[in-house]
């Protein structure tokens, strides 16, 4: 496998794993989990192709919900689980796994630190949400008695439980590779060209009095270019989702900042008004 560390903004990056060892359809569907995933994906695609009806409605709204799942979770899910056999093989062969990144954006000495953060910062959240999903399954299971329409809440909780478990597994795998020093950061000239318009935003200006403002580093079209140049078509969806989420987050932060600023201005005006009124009383 090969890892990619792709900055989305000056403070957030997408971790993506390309599974180089998966080459055939039979290898992808060798386990019952893979077969279940493939079957569910086929059904989901079929529902999305319906012209109308409840299946199309569920598909459209379900895709909107999937779009809101944090891109950090999707990134960890791209990392294969650390099975006992894989752990033994990776440790025994002592093969270092390449981490491709744009050195014009992320200094090489920060790569492993960024990976450590991405693999640990959401562990508690995924564990908590996994428990909530498992606990919720028996509570919504009785809804299966409703005819025609499947038990959507139950299947959603099953999906979320699987998603959190997969993210935890990916996190565990990355931490294992870090602890065993099996990761090899490799600056990518290709990524550097694609990120050429950004000049080392991770560096803090010497005279800066506070943290630098976060800014977006990619557009959807640029994400498409990265997936195309790297010849990883599925990466485009991950980058598209990440860009969309970060853009929405930054827009929300800007709105909140504008509201706070407006409140501060109003408070100053009010204070000045009170002072002016007091001065007028004194003059009288």
mmCIF file with all atom_site columns, C-alpha atoms in Angstrom, residues 64-281:
data_model
loop_
_atom_site.group_PDB
_atom_site.id
_atom_site.type_symbol
_atom_site.label_atom_id
_atom_site.label_alt_id
_atom_site.label_comp_id
_atom_site.label_asym_id
_atom_site.label_entity_id
_atom_site.label_seq_id
_atom_site.pdbx_PDB_ins_code
_atom_site.Cartn_x
_atom_site.Cartn_y
_atom_site.Cartn_z
_atom_site.occupancy
_atom_site.B_iso_or_equiv
_atom_site.pdbx_formal_charge
_atom_site.auth_seq_id
_atom_site.auth_comp_id
_atom_site.auth_asym_id
_atom_site.auth_atom_id
_atom_site.pdbx_PDB_model_num
ATOM 1   C CA . UNK A 1 64  ? -26.390 13.859  1.459   1.00 0.00 ? 64  UNK A CA 1
ATOM 2   C CA . UNK A 1 65  ? -25.792 12.207  4.836   1.00 0.00 ? 65  UNK A CA 1
ATOM 3   C CA . UNK A 1 66  ? -22.704 10.405  3.534   1.00 0.00 ? 66  UNK A CA 1
ATOM 4   C CA . UNK A 1 67  ? -21.379 13.735  2.265   1.00 0.00 ? 67  UNK A CA 1
ATOM 5   C CA . UNK A 1 68  ? -21.468 15.079  5.828   1.00 0.00 ? 68  UNK A CA 1
ATOM 6   C CA . UNK A 1 69  ? -19.454 12.251  7.372   1.00 0.00 ? 69  UNK A CA 1
ATOM 7   C CA . UNK A 1 70  ? -16.091 13.887  8.234   1.00 0.00 ? 70  UNK A CA 1
ATOM 8   C CA . UNK A 1 71  ? -13.496 13.419  5.524   1.00 0.00 ? 71  UNK A CA 1
ATOM 9   C CA . UNK A 1 72  ? -10.985 12.458  8.244   1.00 0.00 ? 72  UNK A CA 1
ATOM 10  C CA . UNK A 1 73  ? -13.136 9.386   8.943   1.00 0.00 ? 73  UNK A CA 1
ATOM 11  C CA . UNK A 1 74  ? -13.227 8.442   5.258   1.00 0.00 ? 74  UNK A CA 1
ATOM 12  C CA . UNK A 1 75  ? -9.451  8.829   5.125   1.00 0.00 ? 75  UNK A CA 1
ATOM 13  C CA . UNK A 1 76  ? -8.867  6.429   8.011   1.00 0.00 ? 76  UNK A CA 1
ATOM 14  C CA . UNK A 1 77  ? -11.338 4.000   6.446   1.00 0.00 ? 77  UNK A CA 1
ATOM 15  C CA . UNK A 1 78  ? -9.172  3.834   3.333   1.00 0.00 ? 78  UNK A CA 1
ATOM 16  C CA . UNK A 1 79  ? -6.388  2.237   5.419   1.00 0.00 ? 79  UNK A CA 1
ATOM 17  C CA . UNK A 1 80  ? -6.751  -1.571  5.575   1.00 0.00 ? 80  UNK A CA 1
ATOM 18  C CA . UNK A 1 81  ? -7.342  -3.133  9.016   1.00 0.00 ? 81  UNK A CA 1
ATOM 19  C CA . UNK A 1 82  ? -4.250  -4.349  10.833  1.00 0.00 ? 82  UNK A CA 1
ATOM 20  C CA . UNK A 1 83  ? -4.819  -8.090  10.906  1.00 0.00 ? 83  UNK A CA 1
ATOM 21  C CA . UNK A 1 84  ? -2.451  -10.336 12.863  1.00 0.00 ? 84  UNK A CA 1
ATOM 22  C CA . UNK A 1 85  ? -1.037  -11.689 9.607   1.00 0.00 ? 85  UNK A CA 1
ATOM 23  C CA . UNK A 1 86  ? -0.490  -8.236  8.121   1.00 0.00 ? 86  UNK A CA 1
ATOM 24  C CA . UNK A 1 87  ? 1.129   -7.005  11.334  1.00 0.00 ? 87  UNK A CA 1
ATOM 25  C CA . UNK A 1 88  ? 3.493   -9.969  11.343  1.00 0.00 ? 88  UNK A CA 1
ATOM 26  C CA . UNK A 1 89  ? 4.356   -9.558  7.664   1.00 0.00 ? 89  UNK A CA 1
ATOM 27  C CA . UNK A 1 90  ? 5.025   -5.835  7.882   1.00 0.00 ? 90  UNK A CA 1
ATOM 28  C CA . UNK A 1 91  ? 7.155   -6.188  11.012  1.00 0.00 ? 91  UNK A CA 1
ATOM 29  C CA . UNK A 1 92  ? 9.055   -9.221  9.722   1.00 0.00 ? 92  UNK A CA 1
ATOM 30  C CA . UNK A 1 93  ? 9.827   -7.851  6.264   1.00 0.00 ? 93  UNK A CA 1
ATOM 31  C CA . UNK A 1 94  ? 10.634  -4.439  7.733   1.00 0.00 ? 94  UNK A CA 1
ATOM 32  C CA . UNK A 1 95  ? 9.414   -2.846  4.508   1.00 0.00 ? 95  UNK A CA 1
ATOM 33  C CA . UNK A 1 96  ? 8.907   0.867   4.780   1.00 0.00 ? 96  UNK A CA 1
ATOM 34  C CA . UNK A 1 97  ? 5.672   2.207   3.348   1.00 0.00 ? 97  UNK A CA 1
ATOM 35  C CA . UNK A 1 98  ? 5.889   5.332   1.249   1.00 0.00 ? 98  UNK A CA 1
ATOM 36  C CA . UNK A 1 99  ? 4.084   8.490   2.364   1.00 0.00 ? 99  UNK A CA 1
ATOM 37  C CA . UNK A 1 100 ? 3.733   10.820  -0.607  1.00 0.00 ? 100 UNK A CA 1
ATOM 38  C CA . UNK A 1 101 ? 3.251   14.523  0.167   1.00 0.00 ? 101 UNK A CA 1
ATOM 39  C CA . UNK A 1 102 ? 3.840   18.005  -1.318  1.00 0.00 ? 102 UNK A CA 1
ATOM 40  C CA . UNK A 1 103 ? 6.997   19.377  0.308   1.00 0.00 ? 103 UNK A CA 1
ATOM 41  C CA . UNK A 1 104 ? 6.062   22.877  -0.837  1.00 0.00 ? 104 UNK A CA 1
ATOM 42  C CA . UNK A 1 105 ? 3.154   22.738  1.608   1.00 0.00 ? 105 UNK A CA 1
ATOM 43  C CA . UNK A 1 106 ? 4.201   20.342  4.381   1.00 0.00 ? 106 UNK A CA 1
ATOM 44  C CA . UNK A 1 107 ? 7.828   20.308  5.576   1.00 0.00 ? 107 UNK A CA 1
ATOM 45  C CA . UNK A 1 108 ? 9.210   16.765  5.603   1.00 0.00 ? 108 UNK A CA 1
ATOM 46  C CA . UNK A 1 109 ? 9.982   16.934  9.328   1.00 0.00 ? 109 UNK A CA 1
ATOM 47  C CA . UNK A 1 110 ? 6.272   17.513  10.038  1.00 0.00 ? 110 UNK A CA 1
ATOM 48  C CA . UNK A 1 111 ? 4.895   14.610  7.993   1.00 0.00 ? 111 UNK A CA 1
ATOM 49  C CA . UNK A 1 112 ? 5.049   11.957  10.716  1.00 0.00 ? 112 UNK A CA 1
ATOM 50  C CA . UNK A 1 113 ? 3.658   14.394  13.290  1.00 0.00 ? 113 UNK A CA 1
ATOM 51  C CA . UNK A 1 114 ? 0.688   15.143  11.037  1.00 0.00 ? 114 UNK A CA 1
ATOM 52  C CA . UNK A 1 115 ? 0.087   11.415  10.556  1.00 0.00 ? 115 UNK A CA 1
ATOM 53  C CA . UNK A 1 116 ? 0.287   10.841  14.304  1.00 0.00 ? 116 UNK A CA 1
ATOM 54  C CA . UNK A 1 117 ? -2.317  13.545  14.875  1.00 0.00 ? 117 UNK A CA 1
ATOM 55  C CA . UNK A 1 118 ? -4.652  12.236  12.169  1.00 0.00 ? 118 UNK A CA 1
ATOM 56  C CA . UNK A 1 119 ? -4.437  8.696   13.558  1.00 0.00 ? 119 UNK A CA 1
ATOM 57  C CA . UNK A 1 120 ? -5.103  9.623   17.193  1.00 0.00 ? 120 UNK A CA 1
ATOM 58  C CA . UNK A 1 121 ? -7.226  12.778  17.434  1.00 0.00 ? 121 UNK A CA 1
ATOM 59  C CA . UNK A 1 122 ? -10.550 11.063  16.625  1.00 0.00 ? 122 UNK A CA 1
ATOM 60  C CA . UNK A 1 123 ? -10.026 7.713   18.375  1.00 0.00 ? 123 UNK A CA 1
ATOM 61  C CA . UNK A 1 124 ? -12.146 8.632   21.398  1.00 0.00 ? 124 UNK A CA 1
ATOM 62  C CA . UNK A 1 125 ? -14.960 9.940   19.203  1.00 0.00 ? 125 UNK A CA 1
ATOM 63  C CA . UNK A 1 126 ? -15.050 6.803   17.043  1.00 0.00 ? 126 UNK A CA 1
ATOM 64  C CA . UNK A 1 127 ? -15.090 4.535   20.099  1.00 0.00 ? 127 UNK A CA 1
ATOM 65  C CA . UNK A 1 128 ? -17.947 6.502   21.651  1.00 0.00 ? 128 UNK A CA 1
ATOM 66  C CA . UNK A 1 129 ? -20.006 6.609   18.447  1.00 0.00 ? 129 UNK A CA 1
ATOM 67  C CA . UNK A 1 130 ? -19.368 2.900   17.831  1.00 0.00 ? 130 UNK A CA 1
ATOM 68  C CA . UNK A 1 131 ? -20.848 2.078   21.245  1.00 0.00 ? 131 UNK A CA 1
ATOM 69  C CA . UNK A 1 132 ? -23.833 4.381   20.636  1.00 0.00 ? 132 UNK A CA 1
ATOM 70  C CA . UNK A 1 133 ? -24.526 2.717   17.280  1.00 0.00 ? 133 UNK A CA 1
ATOM 71  C CA . UNK A 1 134 ? -24.360 -0.802  18.732  1.00 0.00 ? 134 UNK A CA 1
ATOM 72  C CA . UNK A 1 135 ? -26.582 0.142   21.672  1.00 0.00 ? 135 UNK A CA 1
ATOM 73  C CA . UNK A 1 136 ? -29.108 1.751   19.326  1.00 0.00 ? 136 UNK A CA 1
ATOM 74  C CA . UNK A 1 137 ? -29.500 -1.287  17.064  1.00 0.00 ? 137 UNK A CA 1
ATOM 75  C CA . UNK A 1 138 ? -31.777 -3.322  19.392  1.00 0.00 ? 138 UNK A CA 1
ATOM 76  C CA . UNK A 1 139 ? -33.882 -0.221  20.064  1.00 0.00 ? 139 UNK A CA 1
ATOM 77  C CA . UNK A 1 140 ? -34.796 0.284   16.400  1.00 0.00 ? 140 UNK A CA 1
ATOM 78  C CA . UNK A 1 141 ? -34.863 -3.399  15.424  1.00 0.00 ? 141 UNK A CA 1
ATOM 79  C CA . UNK A 1 142 ? -38.669 -3.712  16.087  1.00 0.00 ? 142 UNK A CA 1
ATOM 80  C CA . UNK A 1 143 ? -39.269 -1.262  13.226  1.00 0.00 ? 143 UNK A CA 1
ATOM 81  C CA . UNK A 1 144 ? -38.593 -4.175  10.889  1.00 0.00 ? 144 UNK A CA 1
ATOM 82  C CA . UNK A 1 145 ? -42.230 -5.250  11.294  1.00 0.00 ? 145 UNK A CA 1
ATOM 83  C CA . UNK A 1 146 ? -43.297 -2.303  9.091   1.00 0.00 ? 146 UNK A CA 1
ATOM 84  C CA . UNK A 1 147 ? -44.187 -3.861  5.710   1.00 0.00 ? 147 UNK A CA 1
ATOM 85  C CA . UNK A 1 148 ? -42.620 -2.934  2.321   1.00 0.00 ? 148 UNK A CA 1
ATOM 86  C CA . UNK A 1 149 ? -40.149 -0.305  3.601   1.00 0.00 ? 149 UNK A CA 1
ATOM 87  C CA . UNK A 1 150 ? -36.959 -1.780  5.129   1.00 0.00 ? 150 UNK A CA 1
ATOM 88  C CA . UNK A 1 151 ? -35.778 -0.845  8.611   1.00 0.00 ? 151 UNK A CA 1
ATOM 89  C CA . UNK A 1 152 ? -33.711 2.178   7.528   1.00 0.00 ? 152 UNK A CA 1
ATOM 90  C CA . UNK A 1 153 ? -32.740 3.367   11.050  1.00 0.00 ? 153 UNK A CA 1
ATOM 91  C CA . UNK A 1 154 ? -31.364 -0.092  11.846  1.00 0.00 ? 154 UNK A CA 1
ATOM 92  C CA . UNK A 1 155 ? -29.341 -0.325  8.629   1.00 0.00 ? 155 UNK A CA 1
ATOM 93  C CA . UNK A 1 156 ? -28.034 3.202   9.181   1.00 0.00 ? 156 UNK A CA 1
ATOM 94  C CA . UNK A 1 157 ? -26.777 2.287   12.655  1.00 0.00 ? 157 UNK A CA 1
ATOM 95  C CA . UNK A 1 158 ? -25.186 -0.870  11.253  1.00 0.00 ? 158 UNK A CA 1
ATOM 96  C CA . UNK A 1 159 ? -23.409 1.217   8.620   1.00 0.00 ? 159 UNK A CA 1
ATOM 97  C CA . UNK A 1 160 ? -22.233 3.789   11.161  1.00 0.00 ? 160 UNK A CA 1
ATOM 98  C CA . UNK A 1 161 ? -20.996 1.076   13.521  1.00 0.00 ? 161 UNK A CA 1
ATOM 99  C CA . UNK A 1 162 ? -19.047 -0.520  10.669  1.00 0.00 ? 162 UNK A CA 1
ATOM 100 C CA . UNK A 1 163 ? -17.735 2.888   9.594   1.00 0.00 ? 163 UNK A CA 1
ATOM 101 C CA . UNK A 1 164 ? -16.448 3.784   13.065  1.00 0.00 ? 164 UNK A CA 1
ATOM 102 C CA . UNK A 1 165 ? -14.924 0.333   13.519  1.00 0.00 ? 165 UNK A CA 1
ATOM 103 C CA . UNK A 1 166 ? -13.149 0.607   10.143  1.00 0.00 ? 166 UNK A CA 1
ATOM 104 C CA . UNK A 1 167 ? -11.836 4.071   11.013  1.00 0.00 ? 167 UNK A CA 1
ATOM 105 C CA . UNK A 1 168 ? -10.529 2.748   14.336  1.00 0.00 ? 168 UNK A CA 1
ATOM 106 C CA . UNK A 1 169 ? -8.855  -0.128  12.523  1.00 0.00 ? 169 UNK A CA 1
ATOM 107 C CA . UNK A 1 170 ? -7.182  2.251   10.083  1.00 0.00 ? 170 UNK A CA 1
ATOM 108 C CA . UNK A 1 171 ? -6.069  4.442   12.982  1.00 0.00 ? 171 UNK A CA 1
ATOM 109 C CA . UNK A 1 172 ? -4.553  1.448   14.749  1.00 0.00 ? 172 UNK A CA 1
ATOM 110 C CA . UNK A 1 173 ? -2.690  0.460   11.579  1.00 0.00 ? 173 UNK A CA 1
ATOM 111 C CA . UNK A 1 174 ? -1.167  3.925   11.117  1.00 0.00 ? 174 UNK A CA 1
ATOM 112 C CA . UNK A 1 175 ? -0.092  4.059   14.768  1.00 0.00 ? 175 UNK A CA 1
ATOM 113 C CA . UNK A 1 176 ? 1.538   0.632   14.393  1.00 0.00 ? 176 UNK A CA 1
ATOM 114 C CA . UNK A 1 177 ? 3.500   1.804   11.347  1.00 0.00 ? 177 UNK A CA 1
ATOM 115 C CA . UNK A 1 178 ? 4.586   4.943   13.192  1.00 0.00 ? 178 UNK A CA 1
ATOM 116 C CA . UNK A 1 179 ? 5.671   3.060   16.308  1.00 0.00 ? 179 UNK A CA 1
ATOM 117 C CA . UNK A 1 180 ? 7.648   0.521   14.263  1.00 0.00 ? 180 UNK A CA 1
ATOM 118 C CA . UNK A 1 181 ? 9.182   3.283   12.110  1.00 0.00 ? 181 UNK A CA 1
ATOM 119 C CA . UNK A 1 182 ? 7.874   1.641   8.949   1.00 0.00 ? 182 UNK A CA 1
ATOM 120 C CA . UNK A 1 183 ? 6.828   4.857   7.197   1.00 0.00 ? 183 UNK A CA 1
ATOM 121 C CA . UNK A 1 184 ? 9.047   6.612   4.682   1.00 0.00 ? 184 UNK A CA 1
ATOM 122 C CA . UNK A 1 185 ? 8.083   10.206  3.763   1.00 0.00 ? 185 UNK A CA 1
ATOM 123 C CA . UNK A 1 186 ? 8.703   10.846  0.066   1.00 0.00 ? 186 UNK A CA 1
ATOM 124 C CA . UNK A 1 187 ? 8.285   14.355  -1.318  1.00 0.00 ? 187 UNK A CA 1
ATOM 125 C CA . UNK A 1 188 ? 6.295   14.203  -4.554  1.00 0.00 ? 188 UNK A CA 1
ATOM 126 C CA . UNK A 1 189 ? 7.406   16.495  -7.405  1.00 0.00 ? 189 UNK A CA 1
ATOM 127 C CA . UNK A 1 190 ? 4.035   15.887  -9.047  1.00 0.00 ? 190 UNK A CA 1
ATOM 128 C CA . UNK A 1 191 ? 2.135   17.090  -5.991  1.00 0.00 ? 191 UNK A CA 1
ATOM 129 C CA . UNK A 1 192 ? 4.507   20.034  -5.636  1.00 0.00 ? 192 UNK A CA 1
ATOM 130 C CA . UNK A 1 193 ? 3.604   21.155  -9.155  1.00 0.00 ? 193 UNK A CA 1
ATOM 131 C CA . UNK A 1 194 ? -0.106  20.807  -8.440  1.00 0.00 ? 194 UNK A CA 1
ATOM 132 C CA . UNK A 1 195 ? 0.268   22.828  -5.233  1.00 0.00 ? 195 UNK A CA 1
ATOM 133 C CA . UNK A 1 196 ? 2.713   25.296  -6.800  1.00 0.00 ? 196 UNK A CA 1
ATOM 134 C CA . UNK A 1 197 ? 0.544   28.362  -6.164  1.00 0.00 ? 197 UNK A CA 1
ATOM 135 C CA . UNK A 1 198 ? 0.869   27.931  -2.374  1.00 0.00 ? 198 UNK A CA 1
ATOM 136 C CA . UNK A 1 199 ? 4.070   28.916  -0.598  1.00 0.00 ? 199 UNK A CA 1
ATOM 137 C CA . UNK A 1 200 ? 4.727   26.896  2.564   1.00 0.00 ? 200 UNK A CA 1
ATOM 138 C CA . UNK A 1 201 ? 1.635   28.000  4.531   1.00 0.00 ? 201 UNK A CA 1
ATOM 139 C CA . UNK A 1 202 ? 2.735   25.846  7.480   1.00 0.00 ? 202 UNK A CA 1
ATOM 140 C CA . UNK A 1 203 ? 5.514   28.321  8.229   1.00 0.00 ? 203 UNK A CA 1
ATOM 141 C CA . UNK A 1 204 ? 4.610   31.013  10.771  1.00 0.00 ? 204 UNK A CA 1
ATOM 142 C CA . UNK A 1 205 ? 5.871   34.536  10.026  1.00 0.00 ? 205 UNK A CA 1
ATOM 143 C CA . UNK A 1 206 ? 8.583   35.677  12.451  1.00 0.00 ? 206 UNK A CA 1
ATOM 144 C CA . UNK A 1 207 ? 6.654   38.814  13.436  1.00 0.00 ? 207 UNK A CA 1
ATOM 145 C CA . UNK A 1 208 ? 3.285   37.112  13.749  1.00 0.00 ? 208 UNK A CA 1
ATOM 146 C CA . UNK A 1 209 ? 1.517   37.961  16.995  1.00 0.00 ? 209 UNK A CA 1
ATOM 147 C CA . UNK A 1 210 ? -0.889  35.021  16.780  1.00 0.00 ? 210 UNK A CA 1
ATOM 148 C CA . UNK A 1 211 ? -1.946  31.983  14.735  1.00 0.00 ? 211 UNK A CA 1
ATOM 149 C CA . UNK A 1 212 ? -2.236  32.492  10.993  1.00 0.00 ? 212 UNK A CA 1
ATOM 150 C CA . UNK A 1 213 ? -5.719  32.486  9.506   1.00 0.00 ? 213 UNK A CA 1
ATOM 151 C CA . UNK A 1 214 ? -6.789  29.213  7.947   1.00 0.00 ? 214 UNK A CA 1
ATOM 152 C CA . UNK A 1 215 ? -7.264  29.267  4.196   1.00 0.00 ? 215 UNK A CA 1
ATOM 153 C CA . UNK A 1 216 ? -8.315  26.727  1.590   1.00 0.00 ? 216 UNK A CA 1
ATOM 154 C CA . UNK A 1 217 ? -5.584  25.206  -0.570  1.00 0.00 ? 217 UNK A CA 1
ATOM 155 C CA . UNK A 1 218 ? -7.609  23.178  -3.064  1.00 0.00 ? 218 UNK A CA 1
ATOM 156 C CA . UNK A 1 219 ? -10.636 23.580  -5.274  1.00 0.00 ? 219 UNK A CA 1
ATOM 157 C CA . UNK A 1 220 ? -12.807 20.758  -6.535  1.00 0.00 ? 220 UNK A CA 1
ATOM 158 C CA . UNK A 1 221 ? -11.254 21.066  -10.009 1.00 0.00 ? 221 UNK A CA 1
ATOM 159 C CA . UNK A 1 222 ? -7.747  20.879  -8.554  1.00 0.00 ? 222 UNK A CA 1
ATOM 160 C CA . UNK A 1 223 ? -8.758  17.769  -6.623  1.00 0.00 ? 223 UNK A CA 1
ATOM 161 C CA . UNK A 1 224 ? -9.903  16.251  -9.883  1.00 0.00 ? 224 UNK A CA 1
ATOM 162 C CA . UNK A 1 225 ? -6.526  17.078  -11.439 1.00 0.00 ? 225 UNK A CA 1
ATOM 163 C CA . UNK A 1 226 ? -4.685  15.380  -8.558  1.00 0.00 ? 226 UNK A CA 1
ATOM 164 C CA . UNK A 1 227 ? -6.756  12.196  -8.914  1.00 0.00 ? 227 UNK A CA 1
ATOM 165 C CA . UNK A 1 228 ? -6.224  12.238  -12.677 1.00 0.00 ? 228 UNK A CA 1
ATOM 166 C CA . UNK A 1 229 ? -2.454  12.803  -12.557 1.00 0.00 ? 229 UNK A CA 1
ATOM 167 C CA . UNK A 1 230 ? -1.945  10.174  -9.840  1.00 0.00 ? 230 UNK A CA 1
ATOM 168 C CA . UNK A 1 231 ? -4.228  7.782   -11.765 1.00 0.00 ? 231 UNK A CA 1
ATOM 169 C CA . UNK A 1 232 ? -6.391  7.108   -8.706  1.00 0.00 ? 232 UNK A CA 1
ATOM 170 C CA . UNK A 1 233 ? -9.989  7.827   -9.873  1.00 0.00 ? 233 UNK A CA 1
ATOM 171 C CA . UNK A 1 234 ? -11.555 7.035   -6.493  1.00 0.00 ? 234 UNK A CA 1
ATOM 172 C CA . UNK A 1 235 ? -9.378  9.706   -4.848  1.00 0.00 ? 235 UNK A CA 1
ATOM 173 C CA . UNK A 1 236 ? -11.401 12.443  -6.556  1.00 0.00 ? 236 UNK A CA 1
ATOM 174 C CA . UNK A 1 237 ? -14.511 11.658  -4.480  1.00 0.00 ? 237 UNK A CA 1
ATOM 175 C CA . UNK A 1 238 ? -12.464 11.838  -1.276  1.00 0.00 ? 238 UNK A CA 1
ATOM 176 C CA . UNK A 1 239 ? -10.914 15.185  -2.224  1.00 0.00 ? 239 UNK A CA 1
ATOM 177 C CA . UNK A 1 240 ? -14.222 16.576  -3.457  1.00 0.00 ? 240 UNK A CA 1
ATOM 178 C CA . UNK A 1 241 ? -15.894 15.697  -0.150  1.00 0.00 ? 241 UNK A CA 1
ATOM 179 C CA . UNK A 1 242 ? -12.995 17.120  1.875   1.00 0.00 ? 242 UNK A CA 1
ATOM 180 C CA . UNK A 1 243 ? -12.940 20.409  -0.063  1.00 0.00 ? 243 UNK A CA 1
ATOM 181 C CA . UNK A 1 244 ? -16.717 20.773  0.307   1.00 0.00 ? 244 UNK A CA 1
ATOM 182 C CA . UNK A 1 245 ? -16.578 20.191  4.064   1.00 0.00 ? 245 UNK A CA 1
ATOM 183 C CA . UNK A 1 246 ? -13.658 22.552  4.682   1.00 0.00 ? 246 UNK A CA 1
ATOM 184 C CA . UNK A 1 247 ? -15.239 25.288  2.554   1.00 0.00 ? 247 UNK A CA 1
ATOM 185 C CA . UNK A 1 248 ? -18.464 25.002  4.555   1.00 0.00 ? 248 UNK A CA 1
ATOM 186 C CA . UNK A 1 249 ? -16.523 25.015  7.830   1.00 0.00 ? 249 UNK A CA 1
ATOM 187 C CA . UNK A 1 250 ? -14.552 28.132  6.892   1.00 0.00 ? 250 UNK A CA 1
ATOM 188 C CA . UNK A 1 251 ? -17.708 29.891  5.681   1.00 0.00 ? 251 UNK A CA 1
ATOM 189 C CA . UNK A 1 252 ? -19.399 29.091  9.000   1.00 0.00 ? 252 UNK A CA 1
ATOM 190 C CA . UNK A 1 253 ? -16.394 30.387  10.945  1.00 0.00 ? 253 UNK A CA 1
ATOM 191 C CA . UNK A 1 254 ? -16.422 33.613  8.933   1.00 0.00 ? 254 UNK A CA 1
ATOM 192 C CA . UNK A 1 255 ? -20.116 34.127  9.666   1.00 0.00 ? 255 UNK A CA 1
ATOM 193 C CA . UNK A 1 256 ? -19.566 33.531  13.374  1.00 0.00 ? 256 UNK A CA 1
ATOM 194 C CA . UNK A 1 257 ? -16.607 35.933  13.376  1.00 0.00 ? 257 UNK A CA 1
ATOM 195 C CA . UNK A 1 258 ? -18.716 38.569  11.597  1.00 0.00 ? 258 UNK A CA 1
ATOM 196 C CA . UNK A 1 259 ? -21.490 38.198  14.198  1.00 0.00 ? 259 UNK A CA 1
ATOM 197 C CA . UNK A 1 260 ? -19.004 38.508  17.073  1.00 0.00 ? 260 UNK A CA 1
ATOM 198 C CA . UNK A 1 261 ? -17.430 41.563  15.470  1.00 0.00 ? 261 UNK A CA 1
ATOM 199 C CA . UNK A 1 262 ? -20.835 43.159  14.967  1.00 0.00 ? 262 UNK A CA 1
ATOM 200 C CA . UNK A 1 263 ? -21.734 42.493  18.601  1.00 0.00 ? 263 UNK A CA 1
ATOM 201 C CA . UNK A 1 264 ? -18.465 44.064  19.723  1.00 0.00 ? 264 UNK A CA 1
ATOM 202 C CA . UNK A 1 265 ? -19.118 47.133  17.571  1.00 0.00 ? 265 UNK A CA 1
ATOM 203 C CA . UNK A 1 266 ? -22.636 47.444  18.978  1.00 0.00 ? 266 UNK A CA 1
ATOM 204 C CA . UNK A 1 267 ? -21.265 47.163  22.506  1.00 0.00 ? 267 UNK A CA 1
ATOM 205 C CA . UNK A 1 268 ? -18.729 49.921  21.834  1.00 0.00 ? 268 UNK A CA 1
ATOM 206 C CA . UNK A 1 269 ? -21.404 52.139  20.312  1.00 0.00 ? 269 UNK A CA 1
ATOM 207 C CA . UNK A 1 270 ? -23.672 51.502  23.259  1.00 0.00 ? 270 UNK A CA 1
ATOM 208 C CA . UNK A 1 271 ? -20.880 52.301  25.687  1.00 0.00 ? 271 UNK A CA 1
ATOM 209 C CA . UNK A 1 272 ? -20.054 55.503  23.827  1.00 0.00 ? 272 UNK A CA 1
ATOM 210 C CA . UNK A 1 273 ? -23.754 56.409  23.869  1.00 0.00 ? 273 UNK A CA 1
ATOM 211 C CA . UNK A 1 274 ? -23.908 55.944  27.628  1.00 0.00 ? 274 UNK A CA 1
ATOM 212 C CA . UNK A 1 275 ? -20.740 58.008  28.105  1.00 0.00 ? 275 UNK A CA 1
ATOM 213 C CA . UNK A 1 276 ? -22.137 60.768  25.890  1.00 0.00 ? 276 UNK A CA 1
ATOM 214 C CA . UNK A 1 277 ? -25.388 60.775  27.869  1.00 0.00 ? 277 UNK A CA 1
ATOM 215 C CA . UNK A 1 278 ? -23.468 61.019  31.146  1.00 0.00 ? 278 UNK A CA 1
ATOM 216 C CA . UNK A 1 279 ? -21.405 63.912  29.837  1.00 0.00 ? 279 UNK A CA 1
ATOM 217 C CA . UNK A 1 280 ? -24.574 65.672  28.754  1.00 0.00 ? 280 UNK A CA 1
ATOM 218 C CA . UNK A 1 281 ? -26.039 65.265  32.232  1.00 0.00 ? 281 UNK A CA 1
#
